[in-house]
Amino acid sequence: MRATIALTVPLLALAGSPALPAVHLAAEAQDTARPPSLTVRLGERTRTVPAVAHPAGGVALRADVLAEALGGQLVPTSAGSARYRFEVGRTGIDIEHGSTLAVVVDDTVPLVADVFRHGGAVYVPIAMATELLPRVGAGVMFDVDKRELRRFALSVASARSTPARPPAANTAAKTAPVPGGTAAARRPVAASPADLRGSRQRVVVVDAGHGGPDRGMSGPLLGDARVYEKNITLAVSKQLERALQQRGIRVVMTRTTDTLIALSDRGRIANDAKGDLFVSIHVNAANPRWANPGGARGYETYFLAEAKTEDERRVAAMENEAVRFETRADVSGGDPLGFLLRDMAQNEHLRESLRLADLIQGSMRAVHPGPNRGVKQAGFRVLVTAFMPAVLVEIGFGTNRDEAAYMTSPDKQAELAETIADAVARYLAEYERKVSG
């Protein structure tokens, strides 16, 4: 159940400074950055979170009231300690008075400013609410346009009254060795089906890029053997289908044969199937103008957002070129990509897609022989019409002789599919914990 908590952020005087009259404060706000008014949506409660102007600039929120408004709590780690644990659902963020660092699980992340005390209360920079919490999987998102913070939970009452579910015997974390690594550098293997139980079976739409007359990338640049992207993506997608089904996940394929599916139809197939995730498999190709195009190697995962770099725009243009094979391409209605980007920026799909892309990149690192080229963003047509978290995975460079051989090996295709399935299963398990916590 989702309801509204109106949460405004008044500006208080700095510690040690005389309070300013409300009229004077309102007038001064015209000349300085006015603290944003914030709305938090959770259950049916309404809370106001006190705020102060941060000594380093910007705005800080009272941490304990913010946590309570989100259905969580702020807990000192020990009596008289300067360290606190900010808990929302099953997500904990460790913060410390005077520090600009926070700890989430085993990761240390920087804050835009330090944590400090004011009037006996602990305050955190507002970016912890608007940027960090949505990023670390707390079931929270921030709508920039509406200045609204939302936590997606059943209700505050049900979250508190439902006892914690004991872990199933077969859900213990498993590990597999990283090639060339040590026991300390092991990657998580897929969550078991018990981790993924929820109100319904999850649906993942697997999209094999290109097909039919659209062969996609051809390579390698050196050597006699020719490989085509459409064949590699179909083979890997079928292996991914099998791997996901073994993990208790229902799979819908956009194509299972060498046929052309319009880019817009791939998203429609995903929507009609009521998919939870959309994963599109592709093979990369080097820019011929690069100094050594045949030497380009590596893997990367994209989510839908405006491209920031020339290379991101290059890859998007290359994959979007498939539209020229379609006989009825819909180019009417202005700029659908721009419209959908604006719309997606106001919901959780963008952040969830980024999280899924992060997990896929991290999982592939354990087996892929090429370099990790990172998570990237671009405006792929195939992702635009899929109204769910969606990613596009470039599993390697077919223009590179070694990677072309790697991606056409059935054993390596199965290995790649297993690692992607691991990441998808882990994402879905995280999602189940968020919606049940």
GROMACS .gro file of C-alpha atoms in nm:
model
  437
    1MET     CA    1   0.000   0.000   0.000
    2ARG     CA    2   0.131   0.343  -0.088
    3ALA     CA    3   0.011   0.664   0.075
    4THR     CA    4   0.146   1.011   0.136
    5ILE     CA    5   0.371   1.164   0.397
    6ALA     CA    6   0.409   1.536   0.341
    7LEU     CA    7   0.753   1.627   0.462
    8THR     CA    8   0.866   1.988   0.455
    9VAL     CA    9   1.215   2.103   0.540
   10PRO     CA   10   1.224   2.433   0.734
   11LEU     CA   11   1.553   2.616   0.770
   12LEU     CA   12   1.680   2.661   1.125
   13ALA     CA   13   1.950   2.898   1.242
   14LEU     CA   14   2.302   2.762   1.265
   15ALA     CA   15   2.427   2.657   1.607
   16GLY     CA   16   2.554   2.961   1.795
   17SER     CA   17   2.378   3.207   1.563
   18PRO     CA   18   2.070   3.411   1.658
   19ALA     CA   19   1.746   3.286   1.506
   20LEU     CA   20   1.633   3.487   1.206
   21PRO     CA   21   1.277   3.617   1.184
   22ALA     CA   22   1.066   3.414   0.943
   23VAL     CA   23   1.008   3.714   0.715
   24HIS     CA   24   1.378   3.797   0.705
   25LEU     CA   25   1.459   3.433   0.634
   26ALA     CA   26   1.213   3.414   0.346
   27ALA     CA   27   1.355   3.729   0.193
   28GLU     CA   28   1.713   3.612   0.234
   29ALA     CA   29   1.625   3.283   0.065
   30GLN     CA   30   1.571   3.476  -0.256
   31ASP     CA   31   1.943   3.559  -0.258
   32THR     CA   32   2.074   3.224  -0.138
   33ALA     CA   33   1.999   2.863  -0.215
   34ARG     CA   34   1.662   2.789  -0.059
   35PRO     CA   35   1.647   2.447   0.116
   36PRO     CA   36   1.421   2.220  -0.086
   37SER     CA   37   1.079   2.124   0.031
   38LEU     CA   38   1.072   1.746   0.052
   39THR     CA   39   0.783   1.500   0.046
   40VAL     CA   40   0.819   1.145   0.177
   41ARG     CA   41   0.564   0.885   0.076
   42LEU     CA   42   0.509   0.595   0.316
   43GLY     CA   43   0.190   0.467   0.475
   44GLU     CA   44  -0.049   0.736   0.596
   45ARG     CA   45   0.171   0.932   0.836
   46THR     CA   46   0.285   1.289   0.795
   47ARG     CA   47   0.617   1.400   0.939
   48THR     CA   48   0.822   1.718   0.924
   49VAL     CA   49   1.197   1.672   0.924
   50PRO     CA   50   1.392   1.961   1.081
   51ALA     CA   51   1.680   2.091   0.869
   52VAL     CA   52   1.966   2.329   0.914
   53ALA     CA   53   2.198   2.508   0.679
   54HIS     CA   54   2.507   2.290   0.674
   55PRO     CA   55   2.820   2.472   0.796
   56ALA     CA   56   2.996   2.361   0.479
   57GLY     CA   57   2.711   2.488   0.261
   58GLY     CA   58   2.392   2.329   0.143
   59VAL     CA   59   2.124   2.167   0.358
   60ALA     CA   60   2.130   1.897   0.625
   61LEU     CA   61   1.840   1.689   0.756
   62ARG     CA   62   1.784   1.563   1.107
   63ALA     CA   63   1.885   1.199   1.079
   64ASP     CA   64   1.661   1.037   1.341
   65VAL     CA   65   1.345   1.205   1.215
   66LEU     CA   66   1.434   1.124   0.854
   67ALA     CA   67   1.486   0.758   0.945
   68GLU     CA   68   1.155   0.742   1.135
   69ALA     CA   69   0.971   0.908   0.846
   70LEU     CA   70   1.096   0.628   0.621
   71GLY     CA   71   0.987   0.363   0.870
   72GLY     CA   72   1.340   0.312   1.004
   73GLN     CA   73   1.553   0.426   1.295
   74LEU     CA   74   1.884   0.587   1.391
   75VAL     CA   75   2.073   0.381   1.650
   76PRO     CA   76   2.396   0.472   1.835
   77THR     CA   77   2.642   0.186   1.794
   78SER     CA   78   2.738   0.216   2.163
   79ALA     CA   79   2.671   0.443   2.460
   80GLY     CA   80   2.835   0.783   2.416
   81SER     CA   81   2.963   0.685   2.072
   82ALA     CA   82   2.997   0.929   1.783
   83ARG     CA   83   2.895   0.647   1.549
   84TYR     CA   84   2.540   0.571   1.442
   85ARG     CA   85   2.358   0.320   1.229
   86PHE     CA   86   2.090   0.463   0.997
   87GLU     CA   87   1.849   0.175   0.928
   88VAL     CA   88   1.572   0.161   0.667
   89GLY     CA   89   1.420  -0.183   0.617
   90ARG     CA   90   1.711  -0.424   0.590
   91THR     CA   91   1.954  -0.159   0.469
   92GLY     CA   92   2.197  -0.012   0.720
   93ILE     CA   93   2.426   0.287   0.670
   94ASP     CA   94   2.695   0.349   0.931
   95ILE     CA   95   2.778   0.717   0.985
   96GLU     CA   96   3.001   0.903   1.229
   97HIS     CA   97   2.992   1.253   1.374
   98GLY     CA   98   3.250   1.472   1.198
   99SER     CA   99   3.309   1.224   0.914
  100THR     CA  100   3.239   1.264   0.542
  101LEU     CA  101   3.234   0.885   0.490
  102ALA     CA  102   2.957   0.628   0.531
  103VAL     CA  103   2.979   0.250   0.532
  104VAL     CA  104   2.722   0.030   0.356
  105VAL     CA  105   2.790  -0.342   0.416
  106ASP     CA  106   3.162  -0.356   0.329
  107ASP     CA  107   3.170  -0.052   0.099
  108THR     CA  108   3.290   0.290   0.212
  109VAL     CA  109   3.114   0.570   0.025
  110PRO     CA  110   3.182   0.945   0.041
  111LEU     CA  111   2.917   1.193   0.155
  112VAL     CA  112   2.901   1.540   0.003
  113ALA     CA  113   2.963   1.690   0.349
  114ASP     CA  114   3.026   1.574   0.703
  115VAL     CA  115   2.780   1.443   0.959
  116PHE     CA  116   2.741   1.685   1.251
  117ARG     CA  117   2.540   1.754   1.566
  118HIS     CA  118   2.313   2.051   1.622
  119GLY     CA  119   2.099   2.110   1.929
  120GLY     CA  120   2.170   1.760   2.058
  121ALA     CA  121   2.054   1.593   1.733
  122VAL     CA  122   2.251   1.434   1.450
  123TYR     CA  123   2.226   1.584   1.101
  124VAL     CA  124   2.328   1.441   0.764
  125PRO     CA  125   2.368   1.614   0.428
  126ILE     CA  126   2.044   1.606   0.229
  127ALA     CA  127   2.221   1.412  -0.049
  128MET     CA  128   2.223   1.109   0.181
  129ALA     CA  129   1.844   1.100   0.141
  130THR     CA  130   1.819   1.202  -0.223
  131GLU     CA  131   2.121   1.018  -0.367
  132LEU     CA  132   2.273   0.759  -0.135
  133LEU     CA  133   1.959   0.588  -0.003
  134PRO     CA  134   1.811   0.528  -0.350
  135ARG     CA  135   2.146   0.393  -0.468
  136VAL     CA  136   2.208   0.134  -0.197
  137GLY     CA  137   1.889  -0.066  -0.235
  138ALA     CA  138   1.684   0.068   0.056
  139GLY     CA  139   1.363   0.056  -0.148
  140VAL     CA  140   1.378   0.435  -0.169
  141MET     CA  141   1.367   0.665  -0.471
  142PHE     CA  142   1.382   1.041  -0.508
  143ASP     CA  143   1.173   1.229  -0.765
  144VAL     CA  144   1.373   1.539  -0.854
  145ASP     CA  145   1.089   1.727  -1.021
  146LYS     CA  146   0.843   1.676  -0.735
  147ARG     CA  147   1.110   1.695  -0.463
  148GLU     CA  148   0.960   1.378  -0.330
  149LEU     CA  149   1.124   1.091  -0.144
  150ARG     CA  150   0.940   0.759  -0.163
  151ARG     CA  151   0.988   0.430   0.008
  152PHE     CA  152   0.818   0.134  -0.154
  153ALA     CA  153   0.687  -0.086   0.128
  154LEU     CA  154   0.361  -0.267   0.208
  155SER     CA  155   0.294  -0.040   0.505
  156VAL     CA  156   0.468   0.072   0.819
  157ALA     CA  157   0.236  -0.137   1.035
  158SER     CA  158   0.277  -0.458   0.841
  159ALA     CA  159   0.654  -0.414   0.816
  160ARG     CA  160   0.680  -0.389   1.193
  161SER     CA  161   0.426  -0.658   1.280
  162THR     CA  162   0.559  -0.926   1.047
  163PRO     CA  163   0.832  -1.131   1.213
  164ALA     CA  164   1.158  -1.172   1.027
  165ARG     CA  165   1.155  -1.484   0.811
  166PRO     CA  166   1.437  -1.722   0.908
  167PRO     CA  167   1.674  -1.795   0.622
  168ALA     CA  168   1.612  -2.121   0.440
  169ALA     CA  169   1.873  -2.389   0.486
  170ASN     CA  170   1.977  -2.375   0.124
  171THR     CA  171   2.006  -1.997   0.093
  172ALA     CA  172   2.352  -1.968   0.241
  173ALA     CA  173   2.586  -1.769   0.021
  174LYS     CA  174   2.788  -1.983  -0.216
  175THR     CA  175   3.108  -1.880  -0.381
  176ALA     CA  176   3.305  -1.975  -0.685
  177PRO     CA  177   3.673  -1.897  -0.740
  178VAL     CA  178   3.773  -1.605  -0.956
  179PRO     CA  179   4.028  -1.712  -1.216
  180GLY     CA  180   4.370  -1.606  -1.091
  181GLY     CA  181   4.220  -1.483  -0.763
  182THR     CA  182   4.242  -1.592  -0.400
  183ALA     CA  183   3.987  -1.739  -0.166
  184ALA     CA  184   3.917  -1.386  -0.042
  185ALA     CA  185   3.827  -1.274  -0.394
  186ARG     CA  186   3.535  -1.501  -0.470
  187ARG     CA  187   3.218  -1.411  -0.652
  188PRO     CA  188   2.864  -1.485  -0.533
  189VAL     CA  189   2.684  -1.759  -0.721
  190ALA     CA  190   2.315  -1.748  -0.805
  191ALA     CA  191   2.058  -1.717  -0.533
  192SER     CA  192   1.858  -2.033  -0.490
  193PRO     CA  193   1.487  -2.046  -0.587
  194ALA     CA  194   1.410  -2.015  -0.214
  195ASP     CA  195   1.563  -1.667  -0.221
  196LEU     CA  196   1.325  -1.564  -0.498
  197ARG     CA  197   0.994  -1.673  -0.351
  198GLY     CA  198   0.743  -1.391  -0.339
  199SER     CA  199   0.386  -1.314  -0.431
  200ARG     CA  200   0.436  -1.448  -0.783
  201GLN     CA  201   0.697  -1.604  -1.005
  202ARG     CA  202   0.927  -1.341  -1.149
  203VAL     CA  203   0.945  -1.295  -1.526
  204VAL     CA  204   1.263  -1.202  -1.712
  205VAL     CA  205   1.243  -1.109  -2.080
  206VAL     CA  206   1.559  -1.214  -2.268
  207ASP     CA  207   1.622  -1.034  -2.595
  208ALA     CA  208   1.866  -1.177  -2.849
  209GLY     CA  209   1.989  -0.875  -3.046
  210HIS     CA  210   1.943  -0.843  -3.423
  211GLY     CA  211   1.825  -1.138  -3.638
  212GLY     CA  212   1.710  -1.226  -3.990
  213PRO     CA  213   1.846  -0.984  -4.250
  214ASP     CA  214   1.994  -0.774  -3.970
  215ARG     CA  215   2.317  -0.963  -3.898
  216GLY     CA  216   2.447  -0.696  -3.662
  217MET     CA  217   2.821  -0.685  -3.611
  218SER     CA  218   3.047  -0.900  -3.829
  219GLY     CA  219   3.407  -0.983  -3.743
  220PRO     CA  220   3.679  -1.031  -3.654
  221LEU     CA  221   3.884  -0.767  -3.829
  222LEU     CA  222   4.179  -1.007  -3.858
  223GLY     CA  223   4.148  -1.371  -3.968
  224ASP     CA  224   3.945  -1.568  -4.219
  225ALA     CA  225   3.656  -1.697  -4.005
  226ARG     CA  226   3.353  -1.467  -3.999
  227VAL     CA  227   3.113  -1.440  -3.707
  228TYR     CA  228   2.785  -1.254  -3.696
  229GLU     CA  229   2.631  -1.089  -3.396
  230LYS     CA  230   2.282  -1.228  -3.455
  231ASN     CA  231   2.408  -1.587  -3.418
  232ILE     CA  232   2.609  -1.524  -3.103
  233THR     CA  233   2.332  -1.333  -2.929
  234LEU     CA  234   2.077  -1.605  -3.003
  235ALA     CA  235   2.306  -1.881  -2.875
  236VAL     CA  236   2.389  -1.694  -2.553
  237SER     CA  237   2.024  -1.594  -2.501
  238LYS     CA  238   1.912  -1.956  -2.523
  239GLN     CA  239   2.176  -2.053  -2.269
  240LEU     CA  240   2.058  -1.765  -2.049
  241GLU     CA  241   1.700  -1.887  -2.077
  242ARG     CA  242   1.806  -2.231  -1.953
  243ALA     CA  243   2.016  -2.088  -1.669
  244LEU     CA  244   1.735  -1.862  -1.545
  245GLN     CA  245   1.479  -2.142  -1.558
  246GLN     CA  246   1.708  -2.353  -1.343
  247ARG     CA  247   1.689  -2.074  -1.085
  248GLY     CA  248   1.309  -2.082  -1.074
  249ILE     CA  249   1.260  -1.777  -1.297
  250ARG     CA  250   1.012  -1.770  -1.583
  251VAL     CA  251   1.167  -1.655  -1.912
  252VAL     CA  252   1.008  -1.494  -2.216
  253MET     CA  253   1.223  -1.476  -2.530
  254THR     CA  254   1.174  -1.202  -2.788
  255ARG     CA  255   1.305  -1.442  -3.053
  256THR     CA  256   1.409  -1.808  -3.057
  257THR     CA  257   1.497  -1.836  -3.428
  258ASP     CA  258   1.689  -1.637  -3.688
  259THR     CA  259   1.417  -1.384  -3.751
  260LEU     CA  260   1.388  -1.007  -3.746
  261ILE     CA  261   1.193  -0.852  -3.459
  262ALA     CA  262   1.134  -0.477  -3.475
  263LEU     CA  263   1.302  -0.283  -3.196
  264SER     CA  264   0.970  -0.138  -3.084
  265ASP     CA  265   0.811  -0.485  -3.085
  266ARG     CA  266   1.074  -0.620  -2.845
  267GLY     CA  267   0.959  -0.378  -2.576
  268ARG     CA  268   0.594  -0.458  -2.652
  269ILE     CA  269   0.664  -0.830  -2.608
  270ALA     CA  270   0.820  -0.755  -2.270
  271ASN     CA  271   0.528  -0.538  -2.160
  272ASP     CA  272   0.266  -0.789  -2.276
  273ALA     CA  273   0.446  -1.060  -2.077
  274LYS     CA  274   0.435  -0.836  -1.768
  275GLY     CA  275   0.808  -0.876  -1.736
  276ASP     CA  276   0.996  -0.777  -1.425
  277LEU     CA  277   1.326  -0.731  -1.608
  278PHE     CA  278   1.440  -0.689  -1.969
  279VAL     CA  279   1.789  -0.812  -2.065
  280SER     CA  280   1.911  -0.755  -2.420
  281ILE     CA  281   2.222  -0.944  -2.537
  282HIS     CA  282   2.456  -0.786  -2.795
  283VAL     CA  283   2.810  -0.806  -2.932
  284ASN     CA  284   3.027  -0.496  -2.957
  285ALA     CA  285   3.232  -0.375  -3.254
  286ALA     CA  286   3.532  -0.146  -3.261
  287ASN     CA  287   3.532   0.196  -3.421
  288PRO     CA  288   3.735   0.156  -3.744
  289ARG     CA  289   3.892   0.497  -3.679
  290TRP     CA  290   4.053   0.381  -3.357
  291ALA     CA  291   4.430   0.344  -3.358
  292ASN     CA  292   4.406  -0.033  -3.312
  293PRO     CA  293   4.044  -0.139  -3.372
  294GLY     CA  294   4.128  -0.508  -3.391
  295GLY     CA  295   4.275  -0.492  -3.042
  296ALA     CA  296   3.962  -0.353  -2.872
  297ARG     CA  297   3.836  -0.595  -2.608
  298GLY     CA  298   3.609  -0.614  -2.305
  299TYR     CA  299   3.251  -0.623  -2.185
  300GLU     CA  300   3.012  -0.349  -2.075
  301THR     CA  301   2.650  -0.312  -1.966
  302TYR     CA  302   2.422  -0.024  -2.057
  303PHE     CA  303   2.108   0.116  -1.902
  304LEU     CA  304   1.872   0.368  -2.060
  305ALA     CA  305   1.979   0.728  -2.011
  306GLU     CA  306   2.124   1.005  -2.221
  307ALA     CA  307   2.472   0.914  -2.344
  308LYS     CA  308   2.753   1.109  -2.181
  309THR     CA  309   3.051   1.012  -2.396
  310GLU     CA  310   3.127   0.980  -2.764
  311ASP     CA  311   3.182   0.606  -2.728
  312GLU     CA  312   2.843   0.559  -2.557
  313ARG     CA  313   2.679   0.747  -2.845
  314ARG     CA  314   2.872   0.531  -3.093
  315VAL     CA  315   2.747   0.205  -2.941
  316ALA     CA  316   2.388   0.332  -2.921
  317ALA     CA  317   2.394   0.446  -3.284
  318MET     CA  318   2.536   0.109  -3.391
  319GLU     CA  319   2.267  -0.093  -3.212
  320ASN     CA  320   1.987   0.150  -3.308
  321GLU     CA  321   2.084   0.112  -3.675
  322ALA     CA  322   1.879  -0.210  -3.681
  323VAL     CA  323   1.572   0.008  -3.738
  324ARG     CA  324   1.671   0.040  -4.105
  325PHE     CA  325   1.578  -0.326  -4.159
  326GLU     CA  326   1.223  -0.265  -4.039
  327THR     CA  327   0.958  -0.195  -4.301
  328ARG     CA  328   0.726  -0.004  -4.068
  329ALA     CA  329   0.942   0.201  -3.838
  330ASP     CA  330   0.736   0.441  -3.628
  331VAL     CA  331   0.909   0.778  -3.633
  332SER     CA  332   0.604   0.989  -3.558
  333GLY     CA  333   0.507   1.163  -3.238
  334GLY     CA  334   0.804   1.389  -3.180
  335ASP     CA  335   1.089   1.259  -2.968
  336PRO     CA  336   0.972   0.945  -2.785
  337LEU     CA  337   1.314   0.886  -2.634
  338GLY     CA  338   1.326   1.232  -2.479
  339PHE     CA  339   0.972   1.194  -2.346
  340LEU     CA  340   1.041   0.853  -2.195
  341LEU     CA  341   1.371   0.963  -2.046
  342ARG     CA  342   1.191   1.243  -1.866
  343ASP     CA  343   0.922   1.002  -1.753
  344MET     CA  344   1.167   0.734  -1.639
  345ALA     CA  345   1.362   0.990  -1.439
  346GLN     CA  346   1.049   1.018  -1.220
  347ASN     CA  347   1.020   0.650  -1.134
  348GLU     CA  348   1.226   0.370  -0.996
  349HIS     CA  349   1.311   0.198  -1.326
  350LEU     CA  350   1.617   0.411  -1.395
  351ARG     CA  351   1.782   0.340  -1.061
  352GLU     CA  352   1.681  -0.025  -1.070
  353SER     CA  353   1.829  -0.062  -1.418
  354LEU     CA  354   2.155   0.085  -1.294
  355ARG     CA  355   2.163  -0.161  -1.003
  356LEU     CA  356   2.099  -0.455  -1.238
  357ALA     CA  357   2.375  -0.333  -1.473
  358ASP     CA  358   2.616  -0.306  -1.179
  359LEU     CA  359   2.545  -0.664  -1.074
  360ILE     CA  360   2.587  -0.800  -1.427
  361GLN     CA  361   2.921  -0.624  -1.471
  362GLY     CA  362   3.045  -0.752  -1.139
  363SER     CA  363   2.938  -1.107  -1.215
  364MET     CA  364   3.093  -1.119  -1.564
  365ARG     CA  365   3.425  -0.999  -1.425
  366ALA     CA  366   3.480  -1.343  -1.271
  367VAL     CA  367   3.489  -1.529  -1.604
  368HIS     CA  368   3.542  -1.288  -1.893
  369PRO     CA  369   3.897  -1.275  -2.034
  370GLY     CA  370   3.864  -0.914  -2.148
  371PRO     CA  371   3.878  -0.593  -1.946
  372ASN     CA  372   3.580  -0.459  -1.753
  373ARG     CA  373   3.468  -0.153  -1.954
  374GLY     CA  374   3.213  -0.059  -1.688
  375VAL     CA  375   2.848   0.035  -1.663
  376LYS     CA  376   2.746   0.292  -1.921
  377GLN     CA  377   2.437   0.476  -2.035
  378ALA     CA  378   2.288   0.553  -2.373
  379GLY     CA  379   1.958   0.592  -2.554
  380PHE     CA  380   1.894   0.246  -2.699
  381ARG     CA  381   1.568   0.216  -2.888
  382VAL     CA  382   1.527  -0.144  -2.775
  383LEU     CA  383   1.521  -0.030  -2.410
  384VAL     CA  384   1.291   0.269  -2.461
  385THR     CA  385   0.963   0.080  -2.488
  386ALA     CA  386   1.026  -0.177  -2.214
  387PHE     CA  387   0.850  -0.030  -1.910
  388MET     CA  388   1.056  -0.215  -1.651
  389PRO     CA  389   1.419  -0.221  -1.537
  390ALA     CA  390   1.609  -0.285  -1.861
  391VAL     CA  391   1.973  -0.334  -1.958
  392LEU     CA  392   2.172  -0.405  -2.272
  393VAL     CA  393   2.480  -0.628  -2.229
  394GLU     CA  394   2.769  -0.605  -2.475
  395ILE     CA  395   2.934  -0.941  -2.401
  396GLY     CA  396   3.254  -0.870  -2.595
  397PHE     CA  397   3.407  -0.737  -2.918
  398GLY     CA  398   3.338  -0.957  -3.217
  399THR     CA  399   3.590  -0.749  -3.410
  400ASN     CA  400   3.864  -0.891  -3.185
  401ARG     CA  401   3.989  -1.231  -3.299
  402ASP     CA  402   4.036  -1.376  -2.950
  403GLU     CA  403   3.704  -1.251  -2.817
  404ALA     CA  404   3.522  -1.367  -3.132
  405ALA     CA  405   3.660  -1.718  -3.068
  406TYR     CA  406   3.563  -1.690  -2.700
  407MET     CA  407   3.203  -1.587  -2.772
  408THR     CA  408   3.147  -1.857  -3.035
  409SER     CA  409   3.258  -2.138  -2.801
  410PRO     CA  410   2.947  -2.321  -2.668
  411ASP     CA  411   3.118  -2.378  -2.333
  412LYS     CA  412   3.207  -2.010  -2.298
  413GLN     CA  413   2.859  -1.905  -2.410
  414ALA     CA  414   2.714  -2.120  -2.131
  415GLU     CA  415   2.964  -1.970  -1.886
  416LEU     CA  416   2.866  -1.616  -1.980
  417ALA     CA  417   2.497  -1.705  -1.953
  418GLU     CA  418   2.550  -1.850  -1.606
  419THR     CA  419   2.720  -1.534  -1.479
  420ILE     CA  420   2.444  -1.311  -1.617
  421ALA     CA  421   2.184  -1.541  -1.462
  422ASP     CA  422   2.371  -1.517  -1.129
  423ALA     CA  423   2.340  -1.139  -1.140
  424VAL     CA  424   1.973  -1.144  -1.237
  425ALA     CA  425   1.891  -1.391  -0.958
  426ARG     CA  426   2.080  -1.179  -0.707
  427TYR     CA  427   1.897  -0.865  -0.820
  428LEU     CA  428   1.557  -1.037  -0.786
  429ALA     CA  429   1.649  -1.170  -0.442
  430GLU     CA  430   1.744  -0.816  -0.335
  431TYR     CA  431   1.415  -0.689  -0.473
  432GLU     CA  432   1.217  -0.952  -0.279
  433ARG     CA  433   1.391  -0.845   0.041
  434LYS     CA  434   1.313  -0.478  -0.028
  435VAL     CA  435   0.942  -0.529  -0.091
  436SER     CA  436   0.905  -0.765   0.205
  437GLY     CA  437   1.110  -0.549   0.446
   0.00000   0.00000   0.00000
